[in-house]
Tab-separated table of C-alpha atoms in Angstrom:
chain	number	residue	atom	x	y	z
A	235	MET	CA	59.698	-5.621	31.804
A	236	ALA	CA	59.660	-1.819	31.152
A	237	SER	CA	61.690	0.479	33.256
A	238	ALA	CA	59.881	2.280	36.144
A	239	ASP	CA	59.636	5.476	34.169
A	240	GLN	CA	58.388	3.741	31.142
A	241	ALA	CA	55.749	1.829	33.201
A	242	LEU	CA	54.449	5.085	34.757
A	243	THR	CA	54.329	6.729	31.426
A	244	GLN	CA	52.305	3.839	30.009
A	245	ALA	CA	49.963	3.871	33.063
A	246	LEU	CA	49.281	7.622	32.675
A	247	ALA	CA	48.623	7.184	28.951
A	248	ALA	CA	46.102	4.402	29.835
A	249	LEU	CA	44.307	6.721	32.280
A	250	GLU	CA	44.315	9.830	30.121
A	251	PRO	CA	41.141	8.944	28.111
A	252	LEU	CA	39.043	8.548	31.337
A	253	THR	CA	36.738	11.614	31.704
A	254	ASP	CA	34.106	13.097	33.960
A	255	ALA	CA	30.643	12.217	32.585
A	256	GLY	CA	29.387	15.770	33.090
A	257	SER	CA	32.225	17.999	31.763
A	258	GLY	CA	34.009	15.602	29.573
A	259	ARG	CA	37.357	16.684	31.100
A	260	SER	CA	40.162	14.243	31.830
A	261	LEU	CA	40.167	12.846	35.339
A	262	LEU	CA	43.907	13.420	35.506
A	263	GLU	CA	43.425	17.067	34.562
A	264	LEU	CA	40.743	17.347	37.221
A	265	GLU	CA	43.062	15.683	39.733
A	266	TRP	CA	40.374	13.125	40.628
A	267	ILE	CA	43.026	10.493	39.877
A	268	GLN	CA	46.211	11.294	41.875
A	269	GLN	CA	49.579	9.836	42.858
A	270	VAL	CA	49.820	7.271	40.132
A	271	ARG	CA	52.716	4.907	40.740
A	272	VAL	CA	53.854	1.460	39.554
A	273	GLN	CA	55.124	-1.086	42.120
A	274	ASN	CA	56.468	-4.191	40.411
A	275	ASN	CA	53.365	-5.642	38.597
A	276	ARG	CA	50.826	-3.360	40.362
A	277	VAL	CA	49.541	0.083	39.697
A	278	VAL	CA	48.437	2.151	42.595
A	279	PHE	CA	46.572	5.448	42.572
A	280	ARG	CA	44.441	7.624	44.761
A	281	LEU	CA	40.807	8.410	43.686
A	282	ALA	CA	39.654	11.784	45.032
A	283	LEU	CA	36.104	12.557	43.910
A	284	PRO	CA	34.047	15.618	44.817
A	285	GLY	CA	30.816	14.811	46.607
A	286	TYR	CA	28.585	15.390	43.581
A	287	ALA	CA	30.632	12.890	41.539
A	288	ASN	CA	30.371	10.010	43.941
A	289	ALA	CA	27.702	8.435	41.610
A	290	GLN	CA	30.536	7.938	39.022
A	291	ARG	CA	32.828	6.052	41.525
A	292	GLU	CA	32.151	2.560	40.458
A	293	ARG	CA	32.250	3.376	36.760
A	294	ILE	CA	35.528	5.199	37.043
A	295	ALA	CA	37.124	2.545	39.214
A	296	ALA	CA	36.061	-0.174	36.786
A	297	ASP	CA	37.195	1.740	33.715
A	298	ALA	CA	40.572	2.606	35.314
A	299	ARG	CA	41.131	-0.961	36.399
A	300	GLY	CA	40.229	-2.324	32.925
A	301	ALA	CA	42.520	0.114	31.194
A	302	LEU	CA	45.504	-0.578	33.421
A	303	LEU	CA	45.084	-4.358	33.339
A	304	GLN	CA	45.550	-4.177	29.461
A	305	LEU	CA	49.164	-3.040	30.029
A	306	GLY	CA	51.893	-5.632	29.610
A	307	GLY	CA	53.289	-6.807	32.969
A	308	ILE	CA	50.407	-5.271	35.121
A	309	GLU	CA	48.545	-7.920	37.066
A	310	ASP	CA	46.831	-5.885	39.780
A	311	VAL	CA	45.388	-2.357	40.337
A	312	GLN	CA	45.091	-0.878	43.850
A	313	ILE	CA	42.776	2.212	44.275
A	314	GLU	CA	43.086	4.298	47.447
A	315	LEU	CA	40.261	6.627	48.417
A	316	ALA	CA	41.180	10.216	49.385
A	317	PRO	CA	39.328	13.304	50.476
A	318	PRO	CA	38.025	15.453	47.471
A	319	PRO	CA	40.580	17.755	45.847
A	320	ALA	CA	40.253	21.434	46.405
A	321	PRO	CA	38.008	23.195	43.748
A	322	ALA	CA	39.620	24.621	40.738
A	323	ALA	CA	39.661	28.454	40.624
A	324	GLY	CA	37.393	30.181	38.195
A	325	HIS	CA	36.141	28.939	34.907
A	326	GLN	CA	37.347	29.235	31.431
A	327	GLN	CA	35.016	30.834	28.872
A	328	ALA	CA	34.619	29.998	25.279
A	329	PRO	CA	32.930	31.808	22.310
A	330	ILE	CA	29.111	31.572	22.424
A	331	GLY	CA	27.899	28.491	20.503
A	332	ALA	CA	31.381	27.006	20.332
A	333	ALA	CA	30.627	24.697	23.275
A	334	GLY	CA	33.777	22.491	22.964
A	335	HIS	CA	34.420	20.747	26.291
A	336	GLY	CA	33.069	23.508	28.411
A	337	GLY	CA	35.019	25.377	30.975
A	338	GLY	CA	35.653	25.608	34.626
A	339	GLY	CA	36.413	23.427	37.558
A	340	PRO	CA	34.036	21.019	39.111
A	341	GLU	CA	32.764	23.408	41.838
A	342	ARG	CA	29.228	24.682	41.645
A	343	GLN	CA	29.330	28.381	40.757
A	344	PRO	CA	26.418	30.805	41.271
A	345	ILE	CA	25.286	32.964	38.286
A	346	PRO	CA	26.000	36.627	38.992
A	347	GLY	CA	22.735	38.452	39.694
A	348	VAL	CA	20.602	35.334	39.648
A	349	LYS	CA	19.029	34.615	43.091
A	350	HIS	CA	17.401	31.244	42.432
A	351	VAL	CA	17.680	28.553	39.736
A	352	ILE	CA	14.859	26.116	39.262
A	353	ALA	CA	14.933	23.245	36.773
A	354	VAL	CA	11.953	21.736	35.025
A	355	SER	CA	12.506	18.080	34.060
A	356	SER	CA	10.785	14.975	32.864
A	357	GLY	CA	11.758	11.303	32.481
A	358	LYS	CA	10.496	11.160	28.912
A	359	GLY	CA	9.458	13.409	26.051
A	360	GLY	CA	5.940	14.279	25.091
A	361	VAL	CA	4.665	15.092	28.528
A	362	GLY	CA	4.493	18.901	27.992
A	363	LYS	CA	7.620	19.751	29.940
A	364	SER	CA	8.512	22.769	27.890
A	365	THR	CA	4.868	24.017	28.026
A	366	VAL	CA	5.216	23.824	31.820
A	367	ALA	CA	8.531	25.603	31.949
A	368	VAL	CA	7.360	28.488	29.663
A	369	ASN	CA	4.006	29.011	31.370
A	370	LEU	CA	5.597	28.722	34.833
A	371	ALA	CA	8.130	31.425	33.814
A	372	CYS	CA	5.350	33.619	32.578
A	373	ALA	CA	3.293	33.024	35.782
A	374	LEU	CA	6.249	33.913	37.984
A	375	ALA	CA	6.946	37.102	35.928
A	376	ALA	CA	3.265	38.047	36.212
A	377	SER	CA	3.499	37.757	39.976
A	378	GLY	CA	6.127	40.493	39.989
A	379	LEU	CA	9.358	38.546	39.878
A	380	LYS	CA	12.285	39.246	37.483
A	381	VAL	CA	12.463	35.953	35.567
A	382	GLY	CA	14.804	34.411	33.100
A	383	LEU	CA	14.240	31.316	30.955
A	384	LEU	CA	17.098	29.039	29.829
A	385	ASP	CA	15.991	26.595	27.157
A	386	ALA	CA	18.508	23.843	27.831
A	387	ASP	CA	16.506	21.333	25.687
A	388	ILE	CA	19.323	21.506	23.156
A	389	TYR	CA	17.959	18.846	20.842
A	390	GLY	CA	14.362	20.090	20.814
A	391	PRO	CA	14.411	23.848	21.582
A	392	ASN	CA	10.754	24.969	21.530
A	393	ALA	CA	10.838	27.963	23.798
A	394	PRO	CA	11.465	30.504	20.915
A	395	THR	CA	8.249	29.489	19.155
A	396	MET	CA	6.202	29.409	22.400
A	397	LEU	CA	7.391	32.980	23.206
A	398	GLY	CA	7.038	34.364	19.772
A	399	VAL	CA	10.755	35.107	19.067
A	400	ALA	CA	11.692	32.231	16.718
A	401	ASP	CA	12.541	34.683	13.989
A	402	GLN	CA	14.864	36.854	16.137
A	403	THR	CA	18.561	36.561	16.813
A	404	PRO	CA	20.132	37.628	20.154
A	405	LYS	CA	22.975	40.075	20.202
A	406	VAL	CA	26.510	38.946	21.049
A	407	GLN	CA	28.990	41.362	22.395
A	408	GLY	CA	32.758	40.939	22.625
A	409	SER	CA	34.900	38.513	20.736
A	410	GLY	CA	36.724	35.137	21.251
A	411	ASN	CA	36.614	33.950	24.831
A	412	THR	CA	34.979	37.125	26.198
A	413	GLN	CA	31.721	36.869	24.166
A	414	VAL	CA	28.537	37.663	26.091
A	415	LEU	CA	24.978	36.961	24.714
A	416	THR	CA	22.055	39.318	25.397
A	417	PRO	CA	18.910	37.414	26.219
A	418	LEU	CA	15.710	38.231	24.180
A	419	GLU	CA	12.868	39.778	26.127
A	420	SER	CA	9.370	38.354	25.516
A	421	CYS	CA	6.169	37.959	27.581
A	422	GLY	CA	7.914	39.687	30.517
A	423	ILE	CA	10.902	37.246	30.684
A	424	ALA	CA	14.461	37.145	29.340
A	425	MET	CA	15.128	34.036	27.319
A	426	VAL	CA	18.063	32.190	25.611
A	427	SER	CA	17.798	29.047	23.579
A	428	MET	CA	19.833	26.996	21.149
A	429	GLY	CA	16.862	27.476	18.846
A	430	LEU	CA	17.913	31.135	18.504
A	431	LEU	CA	21.436	30.248	17.296
A	432	ILE	CA	20.645	27.621	14.649
A	433	ASP	CA	18.326	27.427	11.556
A	434	ALA	CA	14.831	26.086	12.115
A	435	ASP	CA	15.565	22.794	10.451
A	436	GLN	CA	19.155	22.324	11.633
A	437	PRO	CA	19.680	19.269	13.794
A	438	VAL	CA	21.978	19.459	16.884
A	439	ILE	CA	24.228	16.396	16.740
A	440	TRP	CA	26.505	16.712	19.797
A	441	ARG	CA	28.123	14.464	22.356
A	442	GLY	CA	28.110	14.995	26.030
A	443	PRO	CA	31.098	17.275	26.363
A	444	MET	CA	29.771	19.679	23.802
A	445	LEU	CA	26.371	19.688	25.471
A	446	ASN	CA	28.010	20.518	28.763
A	447	GLY	CA	29.889	23.348	27.126
A	448	ILE	CA	26.893	25.117	25.699
A	449	ILE	CA	24.944	24.769	28.900
A	450	ARG	CA	27.761	26.404	30.868
A	451	GLN	CA	27.878	29.177	28.254
A	452	PHE	CA	24.126	29.794	28.643
A	453	LEU	CA	24.582	29.915	32.443
A	454	TYR	CA	27.703	32.117	32.624
A	455	GLN	CA	28.078	33.936	29.286
A	456	VAL	CA	24.639	35.493	29.125
A	457	GLU	CA	23.868	39.002	30.363
A	458	TRP	CA	21.083	37.869	32.785
A	459	GLY	CA	21.190	40.987	34.914
A	460	GLU	CA	19.363	40.886	38.181
A	461	ARG	CA	16.987	37.992	38.206
A	462	ASP	CA	14.890	36.636	41.125
A	463	VAL	CA	14.645	33.254	39.374
A	464	LEU	CA	16.031	31.464	36.311
A	465	VAL	CA	13.785	28.654	35.008
A	466	VAL	CA	15.774	26.112	33.170
A	467	ASP	CA	13.872	23.769	30.733
A	468	LEU	CA	15.985	20.592	30.617
A	469	PRO	CA	15.746	17.925	27.823
A	470	PRO	CA	13.911	14.809	28.732
A	471	GLY	CA	15.597	11.812	30.314
A	472	THR	CA	18.557	11.436	32.737
A	473	GLY	CA	21.591	12.300	30.611
A	474	ASP	CA	24.418	14.755	30.277
A	475	ALA	CA	22.338	17.928	30.376
A	476	GLN	CA	20.930	17.124	33.837
A	477	LEU	CA	24.227	16.127	35.175
A	478	SER	CA	25.975	19.217	33.700
A	479	LEU	CA	23.426	21.582	35.314
A	480	ALA	CA	23.609	19.781	38.700
A	481	GLN	CA	27.456	19.956	38.634
A	482	ALA	CA	27.639	23.578	37.431
A	483	VAL	CA	25.282	25.650	39.449
A	484	PRO	CA	23.611	25.563	42.916
A	485	MET	CA	19.849	25.067	42.401
A	486	ALA	CA	16.857	25.978	44.486
A	487	GLY	CA	15.331	22.679	43.279
A	488	VAL	CA	13.746	20.856	40.366
A	489	ILE	CA	10.219	20.209	39.346
A	490	ILE	CA	9.357	16.776	37.861
A	491	VAL	CA	6.714	16.778	35.078
A	492	THR	CA	4.746	13.537	34.352
A	493	THR	CA	1.433	12.548	32.914
A	494	PRO	CA	-0.998	10.244	34.745
A	495	GLN	CA	-0.237	7.203	32.610
A	496	MET	CA	2.050	4.460	33.926
A	497	VAL	CA	4.678	4.612	31.122
A	498	SER	CA	5.308	8.300	32.001
A	499	LEU	CA	5.234	7.523	35.684
A	500	GLN	CA	7.978	4.940	35.352
A	501	ASP	CA	10.361	7.357	33.502
A	502	ALA	CA	9.609	10.235	35.853
A	503	ARG	CA	10.356	8.026	38.852
A	504	ARG	CA	13.924	7.500	37.387
A	505	GLY	CA	14.472	11.230	36.788
A	506	LEU	CA	13.346	12.103	40.286
A	507	ALA	CA	15.686	9.543	41.841
A	508	MET	CA	18.532	10.889	39.695
A	509	PHE	CA	18.189	14.420	41.185
A	510	GLN	CA	17.927	13.059	44.666
A	511	GLN	CA	21.135	11.143	44.208
A	512	LEU	CA	22.857	14.311	42.893
A	513	GLY	CA	21.763	16.215	46.023
A	514	VAL	CA	19.399	18.510	44.121
A	515	PRO	CA	16.161	19.405	46.099
A	516	VAL	CA	13.023	18.036	44.393
A	517	LEU	CA	10.396	20.752	44.894
A	518	GLY	CA	7.736	18.429	43.863
A	519	VAL	CA	5.692	16.806	40.961
A	520	VAL	CA	3.532	18.441	38.377
A	521	GLU	CA	1.028	16.154	36.701
A	522	ASN	CA	0.331	17.436	33.152
A	523	MET	CA	-2.634	16.422	30.871
A	524	THR	CA	-4.638	15.362	33.956
A	525	ALA	CA	-7.949	15.721	32.091
A	526	PHE	CA	-9.210	17.153	28.868
A	527	ILE	CA	-11.599	20.110	29.148
A	528	PRO	CA	-13.718	20.470	25.933
A	529	PRO	CA	-14.006	24.160	24.770
A	530	ASP	CA	-17.691	23.783	24.267
A	531	ALA	CA	-18.289	22.092	27.614
A	532	PRO	CA	-15.970	23.693	30.164
A	533	ASP	CA	-17.623	21.954	33.100
A	534	LYS	CA	-16.670	18.518	31.876
A	535	ARG	CA	-13.379	16.612	32.407
A	536	TYR	CA	-12.222	13.554	30.409
A	537	GLU	CA	-9.255	11.648	31.844
A	538	LEU	CA	-7.684	10.509	28.616
A	539	PHE	CA	-4.452	9.244	30.168
A	540	GLY	CA	-5.780	7.582	33.322
A	541	SER	CA	-5.649	9.161	36.764
A	542	GLY	CA	-3.676	9.319	40.037
A	543	GLY	CA	-0.172	8.835	38.527
A	544	GLY	CA	1.134	12.246	39.639
A	545	ALA	CA	-0.199	11.695	43.197
A	546	GLN	CA	1.222	8.279	43.325
A	547	LEU	CA	4.666	9.471	42.401
A	548	ALA	CA	4.587	12.323	44.867
A	549	GLN	CA	3.487	10.057	47.647
A	550	GLU	CA	6.001	7.307	47.137
A	551	SER	CA	8.799	9.898	46.767
A	552	GLU	CA	7.654	11.942	49.736
A	553	VAL	CA	7.531	15.192	47.837
A	554	PRO	CA	4.515	17.525	47.183
A	555	LEU	CA	2.066	17.177	44.220
A	556	LEU	CA	2.385	20.791	43.141
A	557	ALA	CA	-0.225	20.854	40.358
A	558	GLN	CA	-2.572	18.845	38.215
A	559	LEU	CA	-2.735	20.693	34.844
A	560	PRO	CA	-5.710	20.224	32.482
A	561	MET	CA	-5.601	19.855	28.700
A	562	GLU	CA	-7.216	22.850	27.081
A	563	LEU	CA	-7.324	24.243	23.489
A	564	ALA	CA	-5.938	27.529	24.859
A	565	VAL	CA	-2.641	25.931	25.735
A	566	VAL	CA	-2.132	24.724	22.082
A	567	GLN	CA	-3.245	27.934	20.709
A	568	GLY	CA	-1.044	29.995	23.004
A	569	GLY	CA	1.988	28.000	22.310
A	570	ASP	CA	1.648	28.080	18.564
A	571	ALA	CA	0.791	31.811	18.626
A	572	GLY	CA	3.871	32.726	20.739
A	573	ARG	CA	1.868	33.879	23.759
A	574	PRO	CA	1.521	31.229	26.511
A	575	ALA	CA	-1.886	30.383	27.961
A	576	VAL	CA	-1.052	32.127	31.182
A	577	LEU	CA	-1.097	35.419	29.272
A	578	SER	CA	-3.349	34.763	26.290
A	579	ALA	CA	-6.111	32.963	28.369
A	580	PRO	CA	-5.706	34.209	31.930
A	581	GLU	CA	-9.202	33.092	32.962
A	582	SER	CA	-8.674	29.505	31.728
A	583	ALA	CA	-8.274	26.567	34.245
A	584	THR	CA	-4.763	26.036	32.915
A	585	ALA	CA	-3.678	29.660	33.696
A	586	GLN	CA	-5.218	29.510	37.172
A	587	ALA	CA	-3.350	26.184	37.858
A	588	PHE	CA	-0.063	27.782	36.762
A	589	ARG	CA	-0.563	30.851	39.028
A	590	THR	CA	-1.233	28.448	41.923
A	591	LEU	CA	1.871	26.517	41.066
A	592	ALA	CA	4.047	29.615	40.921
A	593	ALA	CA	2.736	30.755	44.280
A	594	GLN	CA	3.779	27.437	45.928
A	595	LEU	CA	7.504	27.748	45.062
A	596	PRO	CA	9.663	28.898	47.935
A	597	LEU	CA	11.013	31.851	45.942
A	598	ALA	CA	7.649	33.487	45.358
A	599	ALA	CA	7.968	35.549	48.457
A	600	ALA	CA	10.875	37.416	46.862
A	601	ALA	CA	8.566	39.646	44.776
């Protein structure tokens, strides 16, 4: 049997690899695992999770128990629950694009100068989430608000193309840990995107901690200035990016994008439930691709993907159905040309739907 000091050292070493799913930081460093001690053949420690991390409790407990029971002479693990630790002060910055493991404590930290943060999310890809985020941002700006767009879809950054700035590079001021990025201005909004920092054909192959790092940099190391609202275009699914954003910054809410078809509805339901579990207000559901409007027959509607899916999701989740967006050629043309349909085809049914959507959001009165 190892000495008491040796047993404690081994126990701490076994717990060291355990990390927060959002930031990738060690649970010991975050002080979510505290007061580790070894009593004969038993390891005892306190688990002190902040409220937003409660969804990780079972996973952390199981991982800790499994790691400790692998140690020689350890036959039992006792986990005590404790009040959440005090938030860490401040956040540590890193060079723009370096990402690493991100910085900062687990507390939600507002973005200086930004009044509201609204995320646009979807359970699966291919439902037009980025199109919704970009056109919504343009509609909000057209209503008189000062708007920023954070393209957090790290693996598929399309906002630069949709806003006509794919060939531009943002300015970076400062050096090392004090770098600050200046967003690009286009179509009345300020925008940053991973697509502006990499070559067009360069893939982004990152694990969760690096993803968390770049999202925090886009939130806190960008010169956003005074903004009534920051629209965040999240990647599809229920992964690290969604968790990182929910942990990092207080949000006015999230909009869930779906199409009417059942497959999209199933995935959107999971995404909506995730934000509810994280304590993020769900502002409502946007049903995209509700019906195809032929350019030569604007009075006709063809429901290519079924009908009623968005209304069903909104009803069962007890949230509003904010919009039903049609499919129009103007949307495709505007996105490819770098001038979204809200601006390039203001009289279209799509543009009118986006203006109605923007007016329903609780921040619209700030104009």
